[in-house]
Short mmCIF file of C-alpha atoms (C1' of nucleotides) in Angstrom, two decimals:
data_model
loop_
_atom_site.label_atom_id
_atom_site.label_comp_id
_atom_site.label_asym_id
_atom_site.label_seq_id
_atom_site.Cartn_x
_atom_site.Cartn_y
_atom_site.Cartn_z
CA MET A 21 0.30 0.05 -0.34
CA LYS A 22 1.42 3.55 -1.06
CA LYS A 23 1.69 5.69 1.65
CA GLU A 24 1.66 9.63 0.83
CA LYS A 25 -0.87 11.73 2.66
CA ILE A 26 -4.51 10.67 0.73
CA SER A 27 -6.87 13.71 0.20
CA ASN A 28 -9.79 13.95 2.77
CA ASN A 29 -12.09 13.93 -1.03
CA VAL A 30 -10.39 10.65 -1.87
CA ILE A 31 -11.37 9.19 1.64
CA ARG A 32 -14.84 9.99 1.42
CA ARG A 33 -15.55 8.43 -2.27
CA LEU A 34 -14.00 5.17 -0.56
CA PRO A 35 -17.77 3.95 1.12
CA ARG A 36 -19.10 4.64 -2.33
CA TYR A 37 -16.98 2.70 -3.79
CA LEU A 38 -17.54 -0.08 -1.37
CA ARG A 39 -21.29 0.10 -1.19
CA ARG A 40 -21.62 0.01 -5.32
CA LEU A 41 -18.98 -2.54 -5.47
CA ASP A 42 -21.52 -4.78 -2.61
CA GLU A 43 -24.02 -4.55 -4.84
CA LEU A 44 -22.67 -5.90 -7.81
CA THR A 45 -21.17 -8.42 -5.97
CA ASP A 46 -24.80 -9.00 -4.66
CA ALA A 47 -25.96 -8.73 -8.54
CA GLY A 48 -23.33 -11.51 -9.74
CA VAL A 49 -21.17 -9.46 -11.22
CA SER A 50 -17.41 -10.21 -11.36
CA ARG A 51 -15.61 -7.93 -13.71
CA ILE A 52 -15.83 -4.23 -14.07
CA SER A 53 -14.08 -1.57 -16.10
CA SER A 54 -13.63 2.24 -14.73
CA THR A 55 -15.55 3.84 -17.26
CA GLU A 56 -18.76 1.71 -16.02
CA LEU A 57 -17.87 2.00 -12.28
CA GLY A 58 -18.14 5.55 -13.09
CA GLN A 59 -21.25 5.37 -15.20
CA LEU A 60 -23.07 3.69 -11.84
CA LEU A 61 -21.52 6.68 -9.87
CA GLY A 62 -20.98 9.48 -11.73
CA PHE A 63 -17.55 9.93 -11.50
CA THR A 64 -15.05 10.19 -14.77
CA PRO A 65 -13.03 7.03 -15.09
CA SER A 66 -9.84 8.69 -14.74
CA GLN A 67 -10.90 10.05 -11.20
CA ILE A 68 -11.50 6.25 -10.23
CA ARG A 69 -8.40 5.11 -11.72
CA GLN A 70 -6.37 7.72 -9.85
CA ASP A 71 -8.50 6.91 -6.41
CA PHE A 72 -7.44 3.08 -6.91
CA ASN A 73 -4.00 4.30 -7.54
CA CYS A 74 -3.18 6.28 -4.20
CA PHE A 75 -3.61 2.54 -2.53
CA GLY A 76 -1.74 0.34 -5.16
CA GLU A 77 -2.62 -2.02 -8.43
CA PHE A 78 -5.88 -3.49 -8.21
CA GLY A 79 -6.87 -3.72 -11.67
CA GLN A 80 -5.56 -6.05 -14.88
CA GLN A 81 -4.88 -4.02 -18.01
CA GLY A 82 -7.13 -5.09 -20.89
CA TYR A 83 -9.40 -6.72 -18.12
CA GLY A 84 -10.69 -4.24 -16.04
CA TYR A 85 -11.07 -5.34 -11.92
CA ASN A 86 -12.67 -7.95 -10.37
CA VAL A 87 -15.64 -6.86 -8.28
CA PRO A 88 -15.12 -8.90 -5.11
CA ALA A 89 -11.14 -8.60 -5.03
CA LEU A 90 -11.53 -4.60 -5.17
CA ARG A 91 -14.29 -4.94 -2.60
CA GLU A 92 -11.83 -6.79 -0.54
CA GLN A 93 -9.23 -4.12 -1.28
CA ILE A 94 -11.07 -0.90 -0.39
CA ALA A 95 -12.70 -2.70 3.04
CA GLY A 96 -9.14 -3.59 4.17
CA ILE A 97 -8.00 0.11 3.17
CA LEU A 98 -11.11 1.16 5.24
CA GLY A 99 -10.16 -0.78 8.15
CA MET A 100 -13.17 -2.95 8.39
CA ASP A 101 -11.28 -5.97 9.00
CA ARG A 102 -9.19 -4.80 12.16
CA GLY A 103 -12.22 -5.49 14.39
CA TYR A 104 -12.94 -2.36 15.97
CA LYS A 105 -14.53 -2.38 19.17
CA ALA A 106 -17.20 0.49 19.68
CA VAL A 107 -19.15 1.53 22.27
CA LEU A 108 -22.14 3.39 22.58
CA ILE A 109 -22.94 6.10 25.36
CA GLY A 110 -26.48 7.61 25.31
CA VAL A 111 -29.66 5.36 24.69
CA GLY A 112 -31.87 8.10 23.46
CA HIS A 113 -33.97 7.89 20.13
CA ILE A 114 -30.85 7.93 18.08
CA GLY A 115 -29.06 5.31 20.00
CA ARG A 116 -31.80 3.01 19.64
CA ALA A 117 -31.56 3.81 16.06
CA LEU A 118 -28.22 2.74 15.86
CA ILE A 119 -28.34 -0.41 18.31
CA ASP A 120 -31.42 -1.73 16.40
CA ASN A 121 -31.50 -0.42 13.16
CA PHE A 122 -27.70 0.06 11.82
CA CYS A 123 -25.58 -2.71 11.08
CA PHE A 124 -22.34 -2.05 12.83
CA SER A 125 -20.86 -5.48 12.07
CA GLU A 126 -21.39 -5.07 8.18
CA TRP A 127 -18.67 -2.35 8.12
CA GLY A 128 -16.61 -4.27 10.86
CA ILE A 129 -16.84 -2.42 13.71
CA ASN A 130 -18.09 -4.25 16.99
CA LEU A 131 -20.28 -3.02 19.33
CA VAL A 132 -19.43 -4.06 22.67
CA GLN A 133 -21.68 -1.68 25.08
CA ALA A 134 -23.59 0.99 25.37
CA PHE A 135 -24.04 3.25 28.47
CA ASP A 136 -26.54 5.87 29.82
CA VAL A 137 -27.54 7.70 32.98
CA ASP A 138 -31.23 6.21 33.13
CA THR A 139 -31.40 3.75 35.75
CA ASP A 140 -34.80 2.31 33.86
CA LEU A 141 -32.41 1.49 30.69
CA ILE A 142 -29.27 0.25 32.98
CA GLY A 143 -29.14 -3.18 33.22
CA LYS A 144 -31.33 -3.85 29.98
CA GLU A 145 -30.48 -4.90 26.76
CA PHE A 146 -30.83 -4.03 22.83
CA SER A 147 -30.36 -5.97 20.56
CA GLY A 148 -27.74 -8.24 22.30
CA VAL A 149 -26.13 -4.93 23.48
CA HIS A 150 -25.91 -4.36 27.00
CA VAL A 151 -26.49 -1.01 28.75
CA SER A 152 -24.49 0.10 31.99
CA SER A 153 -24.45 2.84 34.11
CA VAL A 154 -21.97 6.19 32.69
CA GLU A 155 -20.85 5.92 36.38
CA ASP A 156 -18.91 2.47 35.19
CA LEU A 157 -17.57 3.92 32.28
CA THR A 158 -14.04 5.32 33.24
CA ALA A 159 -13.69 2.10 35.01
CA TYR A 160 -14.55 0.55 31.57
CA LEU A 161 -12.36 2.02 29.50
CA LYS A 162 -9.35 1.94 31.81
CA LYS A 163 -9.57 -2.05 31.45
CA ASN A 164 -11.20 -2.47 27.79
CA LYS A 165 -9.39 -1.02 24.53
CA VAL A 166 -12.08 1.18 22.78
CA ASP A 167 -11.23 2.42 19.49
CA ILE A 168 -14.31 4.59 18.75
CA VAL A 169 -16.84 6.29 21.23
CA VAL A 170 -20.47 7.08 19.39
CA LEU A 171 -21.55 9.75 21.08
CA ALA A 172 -25.43 10.33 21.30
CA VAL A 173 -26.18 11.96 24.35
CA PRO A 174 -28.16 15.35 24.70
CA ARG A 175 -26.67 18.69 23.37
CA ASP A 176 -26.15 19.93 26.76
CA VAL A 177 -23.64 17.31 28.02
CA ALA A 178 -21.95 16.46 25.08
CA LEU A 179 -19.36 18.72 25.55
CA SER A 180 -18.57 17.74 29.25
CA THR A 181 -18.61 14.00 28.12
CA ALA A 182 -16.54 14.83 24.98
CA GLU A 183 -13.76 16.32 27.78
CA MET A 184 -14.28 13.43 30.02
CA LEU A 185 -13.97 10.70 27.22
CA ILE A 186 -11.18 12.31 26.33
CA ASP A 187 -9.37 12.91 29.55
CA ASN A 188 -9.89 8.77 29.77
CA GLY A 189 -7.77 8.07 26.83
CA VAL A 190 -10.51 8.23 24.09
CA HIS A 191 -9.21 9.26 20.61
CA ALA A 192 -12.21 8.32 17.84
CA ILE A 193 -15.24 9.94 18.46
CA TRP A 194 -18.43 8.95 16.19
CA ASN A 195 -19.99 12.50 16.76
CA PHE A 196 -24.09 12.47 16.49
CA THR A 197 -24.96 15.66 19.26
CA ASN A 198 -24.62 18.47 16.91
CA VAL A 199 -22.14 20.04 18.44
CA GLU A 200 -18.71 20.97 18.24
CA LEU A 201 -16.46 18.92 20.43
CA VAL A 202 -12.82 19.74 20.08
CA GLU A 203 -10.71 23.04 18.48
CA PRO A 204 -9.67 22.66 14.90
CA ASP A 205 -6.34 21.34 15.64
CA SER A 206 -6.94 18.77 18.10
CA PRO A 207 -5.11 15.91 17.66
CA VAL A 208 -8.32 13.56 18.83
CA ILE A 209 -10.12 12.14 15.49
CA VAL A 210 -14.24 13.29 15.91
CA GLU A 211 -16.41 12.41 12.97
CA ASN A 212 -19.38 14.67 12.83
CA VAL A 213 -22.82 13.62 12.06
CA HIS A 214 -24.32 16.96 12.06
CA PHE A 215 -27.80 16.93 10.95
CA SER A 216 -28.37 20.45 11.36
CA ASP A 217 -25.39 21.12 8.54
CA SER A 218 -27.11 18.74 6.19
CA LEU A 219 -30.48 19.59 6.34
CA LEU A 220 -29.14 23.26 6.11
CA ALA A 221 -27.26 22.24 2.51
CA LEU A 222 -30.19 20.84 1.54
CA SER A 223 -32.45 23.78 2.49
CA TYR A 224 -29.99 26.12 0.10
CA TYR A 225 -29.87 23.76 -2.37
CA VAL A 226 -34.03 24.18 -2.68
CA SER A 227 -33.75 27.50 -2.58
CA ASP A 228 -31.36 27.73 -5.06
CA ALA A 229 -33.42 25.21 -7.05
CA TYR A 230 -36.36 27.60 -6.41
CA ASP A 231 -34.91 30.73 -7.39
CA SER A 232 -33.12 29.51 -10.53
CA LYS A 233 -36.60 28.49 -11.85
CA LYS A 234 -35.44 24.79 -11.96
CA LEU A 235 -38.65 23.85 -9.43
CA LYS A 236 -41.98 25.80 -9.74
CA LYS A 237 -43.02 27.89 -6.62
CA MET B 24 -26.89 38.89 -4.08
CA LYS B 25 -24.19 37.61 -6.51
CA LYS B 26 -25.28 34.87 -8.95
CA GLU B 27 -22.45 32.85 -10.45
CA LYS B 28 -22.61 29.13 -9.66
CA ILE B 29 -21.36 28.51 -6.12
CA SER B 30 -19.11 25.91 -4.95
CA ASN B 31 -20.11 22.82 -2.90
CA ASN B 32 -17.31 23.35 -0.82
CA VAL B 33 -18.41 26.80 0.38
CA ILE B 34 -22.02 25.51 0.68
CA ARG B 35 -21.01 23.22 3.41
CA ARG B 36 -18.93 25.60 5.29
CA LEU B 37 -22.41 27.85 5.62
CA PRO B 38 -23.94 25.74 8.16
CA ARG B 39 -20.62 26.08 9.69
CA TYR B 40 -20.14 29.87 9.96
CA LEU B 41 -24.08 29.69 11.28
CA ARG B 42 -23.33 27.74 14.16
CA ARG B 43 -20.59 29.89 15.35
CA LEU B 44 -21.91 32.93 14.67
CA ASP B 45 -24.85 31.80 16.71
CA GLU B 46 -22.46 30.75 19.49
CA LEU B 47 -20.93 34.00 19.34
CA THR B 48 -24.15 35.76 19.64
CA ASP B 49 -25.05 33.94 22.54
CA ALA B 50 -22.05 34.89 24.28
CA GLY B 51 -22.82 38.79 23.51
CA VAL B 52 -19.95 39.72 21.05
CA SER B 53 -21.48 41.85 18.58
CA ARG B 54 -18.13 42.35 15.82
CA ILE B 55 -15.59 40.09 14.76
CA SER B 56 -13.07 39.46 12.04
CA SER B 57 -12.22 37.47 9.80
CA THR B 58 -8.88 36.29 11.15
CA GLU B 59 -10.51 36.18 14.60
CA LEU B 60 -13.39 33.75 13.00
CA GLY B 61 -10.81 31.89 11.00
CA GLN B 62 -8.97 31.17 14.49
CA LEU B 63 -12.41 29.62 15.82
CA LEU B 64 -13.06 27.09 12.77
CA GLY B 65 -9.61 26.43 11.69
CA PHE B 66 -9.98 28.29 8.47
CA THR B 67 -7.76 31.01 6.48
CA PRO B 68 -9.35 34.74 6.81
CA SER B 69 -8.83 35.10 3.47
CA GLN B 70 -11.11 31.89 2.79
CA ILE B 71 -13.79 33.42 4.86
CA ARG B 72 -13.22 36.58 2.68
CA GLN B 73 -13.57 34.89 -0.27
CA ASP B 74 -16.46 32.72 0.85
CA PHE B 75 -18.77 35.77 1.74
CA ASN B 76 -17.69 37.53 -1.39
CA CYS B 77 -19.71 34.55 -3.26
CA PHE B 78 -22.67 36.20 -1.73
CA GLY B 79 -21.95 40.21 -1.22
CA GLU B 80 -20.24 42.49 1.07
CA PHE B 81 -21.12 41.90 4.67
CA GLY B 82 -17.92 43.41 6.39
CA GLN B 83 -16.86 46.74 6.95
CA GLN B 84 -13.36 47.96 6.30
CA GLY B 85 -10.89 48.61 9.16
CA TYR B 86 -13.83 47.06 11.65
CA GLY B 87 -14.57 43.57 10.65
CA TYR B 88 -17.86 42.08 10.57
CA ASN B 89 -20.98 42.57 12.37
CA VAL B 90 -21.89 39.33 14.01
CA PRO B 91 -25.61 39.25 14.41
CA ALA B 92 -25.81 40.83 10.50
CA LEU B 93 -23.54 38.11 9.37
CA ARG B 94 -25.78 35.63 10.80
CA GLU B 95 -28.98 36.89 9.32
CA GLN B 96 -27.30 36.93 5.80
CA ILE B 97 -25.82 33.49 5.84
CA ALA B 98 -29.52 32.47 7.52
CA GLY B 99 -31.07 34.09 4.40
CA ILE B 100 -28.50 32.22 2.05
CA LEU B 101 -29.43 29.06 3.48
CA GLY B 102 -33.08 29.36 2.85
CA MET B 103 -33.94 29.56 6.73
CA ASP B 104 -36.53 32.23 6.37
CA ARG B 105 -38.39 30.80 3.93
CA GLY B 106 -40.81 28.82 5.71
CA TYR B 107 -40.07 25.63 3.92
CA LYS B 108 -42.77 22.58 5.10
CA ALA B 109 -41.21 19.18 5.81
CA VAL B 110 -42.87 15.71 5.88
CA LEU B 111 -41.31 12.68 7.85
CA ILE B 112 -41.76 9.53 6.40
CA GLY B 113 -41.16 6.63 9.05
CA VAL B 114 -41.78 6.86 12.67
CA GLY B 115 -39.04 4.39 13.78
CA HIS B 116 -35.85 4.96 15.91
CA ILE B 117 -34.57 7.97 13.70
CA GLY B 118 -37.58 9.41 12.89
CA ARG B 119 -38.89 9.46 16.45
CA ALA B 120 -35.12 10.86 17.45
CA LEU B 121 -35.73 13.47 14.71
CA ILE B 122 -39.02 14.86 15.48
CA ASP B 123 -38.43 14.30 19.50
CA ASN B 124 -34.69 15.79 19.41
CA PHE B 125 -34.04 17.37 16.39
CA CYS B 126 -35.67 20.96 16.45
CA PHE B 127 -36.21 21.87 12.93
CA SER B 128 -37.78 25.00 13.35
CA GLU B 129 -34.47 26.22 15.02
CA TRP B 130 -33.26 25.82 11.12
CA GLY B 131 -36.12 27.39 9.53
CA ILE B 132 -38.01 24.26 8.89
CA ASN B 133 -41.41 23.67 9.86
CA LEU B 134 -42.38 19.93 10.20
CA VAL B 135 -45.49 19.57 9.48
CA GLN B 136 -46.75 15.78 9.48
CA ALA B 137 -45.13 12.37 9.63
CA PHE B 138 -46.43 8.99 7.80
CA ASP B 139 -45.62 5.28 8.60
CA VAL B 140 -47.48 1.75 7.99
CA ASP B 141 -47.77 1.16 11.67
CA THR B 142 -50.95 1.27 12.57
CA ASP B 143 -50.04 1.42 16.15
CA LEU B 144 -48.47 4.77 15.62
CA ILE B 145 -50.94 5.93 13.04
CA GLY B 146 -53.27 8.60 14.39
CA LYS B 147 -50.56 9.38 17.73
CA GLU B 148 -48.91 12.53 17.80
CA PHE B 149 -45.39 12.98 19.24
CA SER B 150 -44.08 16.38 19.89
CA GLY B 151 -46.79 17.85 18.29
CA VAL B 152 -46.20 16.20 15.03
CA HIS B 153 -49.27 13.99 13.69
CA VAL B 154 -48.51 10.71 12.15
CA SER B 155 -50.90 9.88 9.18
CA SER B 156 -51.00 6.25 7.19
CA VAL B 157 -48.81 6.48 4.32
CA GLU B 158 -51.70 5.52 2.54
CA ASP B 159 -52.91 8.83 2.72
CA LEU B 160 -49.48 10.40 1.52
CA THR B 161 -50.32 10.59 -2.38
CA ALA B 162 -53.57 12.52 -1.66
CA TYR B 163 -51.87 14.82 0.85
CA LEU B 164 -48.70 15.50 -1.56
CA LYS B 165 -51.60 16.36 -4.08
CA LYS B 166 -53.57 19.13 -1.70
CA ASN B 167 -50.53 20.31 0.28
CA LYS B 168 -46.89 22.09 -1.18
CA VAL B 169 -44.49 20.23 0.64
CA ASP B 170 -40.66 21.19 0.07
CA ILE B 171 -38.90 18.70 1.70
CA VAL B 172 -39.29 14.80 2.52
CA VAL B 173 -37.42 13.69 5.14
CA LEU B 174 -37.24 9.57 4.70
CA ALA B 175 -36.62 7.70 7.67
CA VAL B 176 -37.80 4.30 6.51
CA PRO B 177 -36.18 0.84 6.41
CA ARG B 178 -33.60 -0.01 3.98
CA ASP B 179 -35.79 -2.54 1.69
CA VAL B 180 -38.64 0.04 0.85
CA ALA B 181 -36.02 2.61 0.90
CA LEU B 182 -36.18 2.30 -3.07
CA SER B 183 -39.78 2.13 -3.76
CA THR B 184 -40.66 5.00 -1.21
CA ALA B 185 -38.40 6.81 -3.29
CA GLU B 186 -39.66 6.21 -6.46
CA MET B 187 -43.21 6.96 -5.43
CA LEU B 188 -42.64 10.46 -3.91
CA ILE B 189 -40.70 11.23 -7.15
CA ASP B 190 -43.82 10.08 -9.05
CA ASN B 191 -45.77 12.52 -6.78
CA GLY B 192 -43.87 15.50 -7.54
CA VAL B 193 -41.84 15.41 -4.31
CA HIS B 194 -37.95 17.45 -5.71
CA ALA B 195 -36.17 17.00 -2.56
CA ILE B 196 -35.20 14.10 0.12
CA TRP B 197 -33.70 14.20 3.36
CA ASN B 198 -32.10 10.73 3.53
CA PHE B 199 -31.68 8.44 5.73
CA THR B 200 -32.14 5.38 5.08
CA ASN B 201 -28.48 4.16 3.86
CA VAL B 202 -29.57 3.73 0.52
CA GLU B 203 -28.43 5.44 -2.98
CA LEU B 204 -32.02 6.66 -4.08
CA VAL B 205 -31.30 8.16 -7.41
CA GLU B 206 -29.20 8.27 -10.82
CA PRO B 207 -25.99 10.26 -10.33
CA ASP B 208 -27.61 12.48 -13.34
CA SER B 209 -31.65 13.26 -11.30
CA PRO B 210 -32.82 16.21 -10.79
CA VAL B 211 -34.28 15.33 -7.82
CA ILE B 212 -32.14 16.80 -5.17
CA VAL B 213 -31.13 14.45 -2.70
CA GLU B 214 -29.14 14.81 0.77
CA ASN B 215 -27.88 12.04 2.03
CA VAL B 216 -27.16 11.16 5.69
CA HIS B 217 -25.09 8.12 5.32
CA PHE B 218 -24.20 6.73 8.72
CA SER B 219 -22.01 3.84 6.93
CA ASP B 220 -19.80 5.97 4.81
CA SER B 221 -19.47 8.52 8.08
CA LEU B 222 -18.36 5.35 9.93
CA LEU B 223 -16.46 3.85 7.26
CA ALA B 224 -14.58 6.93 7.17
CA LEU B 225 -13.87 7.34 11.01
CA SER B 226 -12.51 3.93 10.78
CA TYR B 227 -9.70 4.89 7.74
CA TYR B 228 -8.63 7.71 10.27
CA VAL B 229 -8.48 5.80 13.31
CA SER B 230 -6.42 3.38 10.88
CA ASP B 231 -4.44 5.76 9.17
CA ALA B 232 -3.59 7.24 13.18
CA TYR B 233 -2.88 3.55 14.06
CA ASP B 234 -0.47 2.58 11.03
CA SER B 235 1.58 5.74 11.34
CA LYS B 236 2.07 5.64 15.51
CA LYS B 237 0.15 8.25 16.08
CA LEU B 238 -2.20 6.37 18.33
CA LYS B 239 -0.73 3.37 20.09
CA LYS B 240 -1.73 -0.24 19.91
"C1'" DT C 18 -1.67 -11.13 -32.66
"C1'" DA C 19 -5.23 -7.21 -31.89
"C1'" DG C 20 -8.44 -5.38 -28.62
"C1'" DA C 21 -9.29 -3.17 -24.57
"C1'" DT C 22 -8.45 -1.17 -20.47
"C1'" DT C 23 -5.00 -0.32 -16.52
"C1'" DG C 24 -1.56 2.39 -14.41
"C1'" DT C 25 0.37 6.63 -14.76
"C1'" DT C 26 2.39 11.15 -16.75
"C1'" DA C 27 1.14 15.70 -18.19
"C1'" DA C 28 -2.49 19.15 -18.92
"C1'" DT C 29 -6.75 21.46 -17.33
"C1'" DC C 30 -9.31 23.44 -14.13
"C1'" DG C 31 -10.78 24.99 -9.55
"C1'" DA C 32 -10.03 26.00 -4.88
"C1'" DT C 33 -6.99 28.56 -1.70
"C1'" DT C 34 -3.87 31.47 0.06
"C1'" DA C 35 -1.48 35.68 -0.39
"C1'" DA C 36 -1.20 40.54 -1.33
"C1'" DC C 37 -2.72 44.79 -1.32
"C1'" DA C 38 -5.42 48.62 -2.75
"C1'" DA C 39 -10.11 50.78 -1.05
"C1'" DT C 40 -12.00 52.53 2.89
"C1'" DC C 41 -14.08 52.67 6.92
"C1'" DT D 20 -4.95 61.44 10.08
"C1'" DA D 21 -3.56 56.49 10.94
"C1'" DG D 22 -4.52 52.07 11.95
"C1'" DA D 23 -7.51 48.24 10.80
"C1'" DT D 24 -9.26 45.56 8.46
"C1'" DT D 25 -11.96 44.49 4.13
"C1'" DG D 26 -13.13 43.37 -1.01
"C1'" DT D 27 -10.64 41.71 -4.79
"C1'" DT D 28 -7.17 40.38 -7.87
"C1'" DA D 29 -3.27 37.61 -8.60
"C1'" DA D 30 -0.59 33.73 -7.34
"C1'" DT D 31 -0.44 29.02 -5.52
"C1'" DC D 32 -1.67 24.83 -4.71
"C1'" DG D 33 -3.98 20.65 -5.26
"C1'" DA D 34 -7.37 17.99 -7.57
"C1'" DT D 35 -9.99 16.56 -11.69
"C1'" DT D 36 -9.49 15.23 -16.31
"C1'" DA D 37 -7.06 13.55 -20.42
"C1'" DA D 38 -3.74 11.22 -23.21
"C1'" DC D 39 -0.93 7.51 -23.62
"C1'" DA D 40 2.60 4.13 -22.84
"C1'" DA D 41 2.60 -0.24 -21.05
"C1'" DT D 42 0.44 -4.69 -21.21
"C1'" DC D 43 -2.95 -8.05 -20.24
#
DNA sequence: TAGATTGTTAATCGATTAACAATC
DNA sequence: TAGATTGTTAATCGATTAACAATC
């Protein structure tokens, strides 16, 4: 695997490749060219070949790419085969949605435990995931290696919870709180799922379409 | 407001400006320079001035930017003052999380109704949002102008539901299904909240940090 | 071998950063 | 007026696209 700095744009495209390749595998397609894959994704063939070449030579001249093999390469690049352990903090609606409806294992992640403050939830189990008290979290983090913390707590405790986590050695947070958790230059890896940012971008594109008369009324 | 094509990168930064400006307003800060705002966001002052200049002249030489005024300008660009109406389809965990915990009105969006197939849910009301039967959806869309449909149905009905929506004149979808709803060149505006893409990007960054010894073990 | 398609270098395009004149 | 900071043009940097030799 080559090792120059991979651009953020490339990284964000990798999961999209992966999903398409999964679909193609399911559909029984075993071989694809950069041109065909590009048509499916709306990318140019050049871009696809450049993207893959960041990591190695996955294709074969005159043939194209082997779909399952390429899929495994990308899964490996994304770390899906590393068995990362995740814990969830905050078993509200979003937390429950993630536990019950989001298949962590499909993406190579092992959701091993959940934590909440609500005594009605503590001790319960959802989809095989046990809920413990957040009071036990510090001790848990000392004993167990956790690669990713999924943060789904209410807004008003988001920052204090994040600080506590970082103080206890957490270095990667999947953030659903809609709150900025760290300073721009923090070494902690925070992946934000900011619903509001997404909705506002959509609102802009809708406005733009109305204004340019692409949409009526 | 100027009207060349605004780049996607700029649009994605606007909600981040907005959130910071809200924080600054709450903190009673009424004036800020591009340098100071840049430090808060991790952007260069040049980038900030360039971004704003896509839309007009919001600052004042020698002074900087008026925080509340700038905030209103950006809110306007994002369409927050247009009173867009949204309906939600799928009142599962994610749907409930959105209804109960996500404040649509804070972002200028009016969530007027929800739809589901579950007869236990139909007729109920959550946080002031009434749940109707999806069977009534087509009729509803005919009678009422809906700007945005929030799609939070299970994966296996995602595509068929989207097709039905588009057939009934829906032109903007906020997509929580983790499924690709339209072809690359579709005129329908789809804003994806793909949890898996986000998690896989995080997984990559974690892997990269481990490999480059920025994180141990 | 001929055809196809990659891997990779070169060209282009766009986005970010720097610089500075305008001006509050 | 002097100092500060914008708005905007110019320079740089990086990402995308095009081209083509390598090769299966």
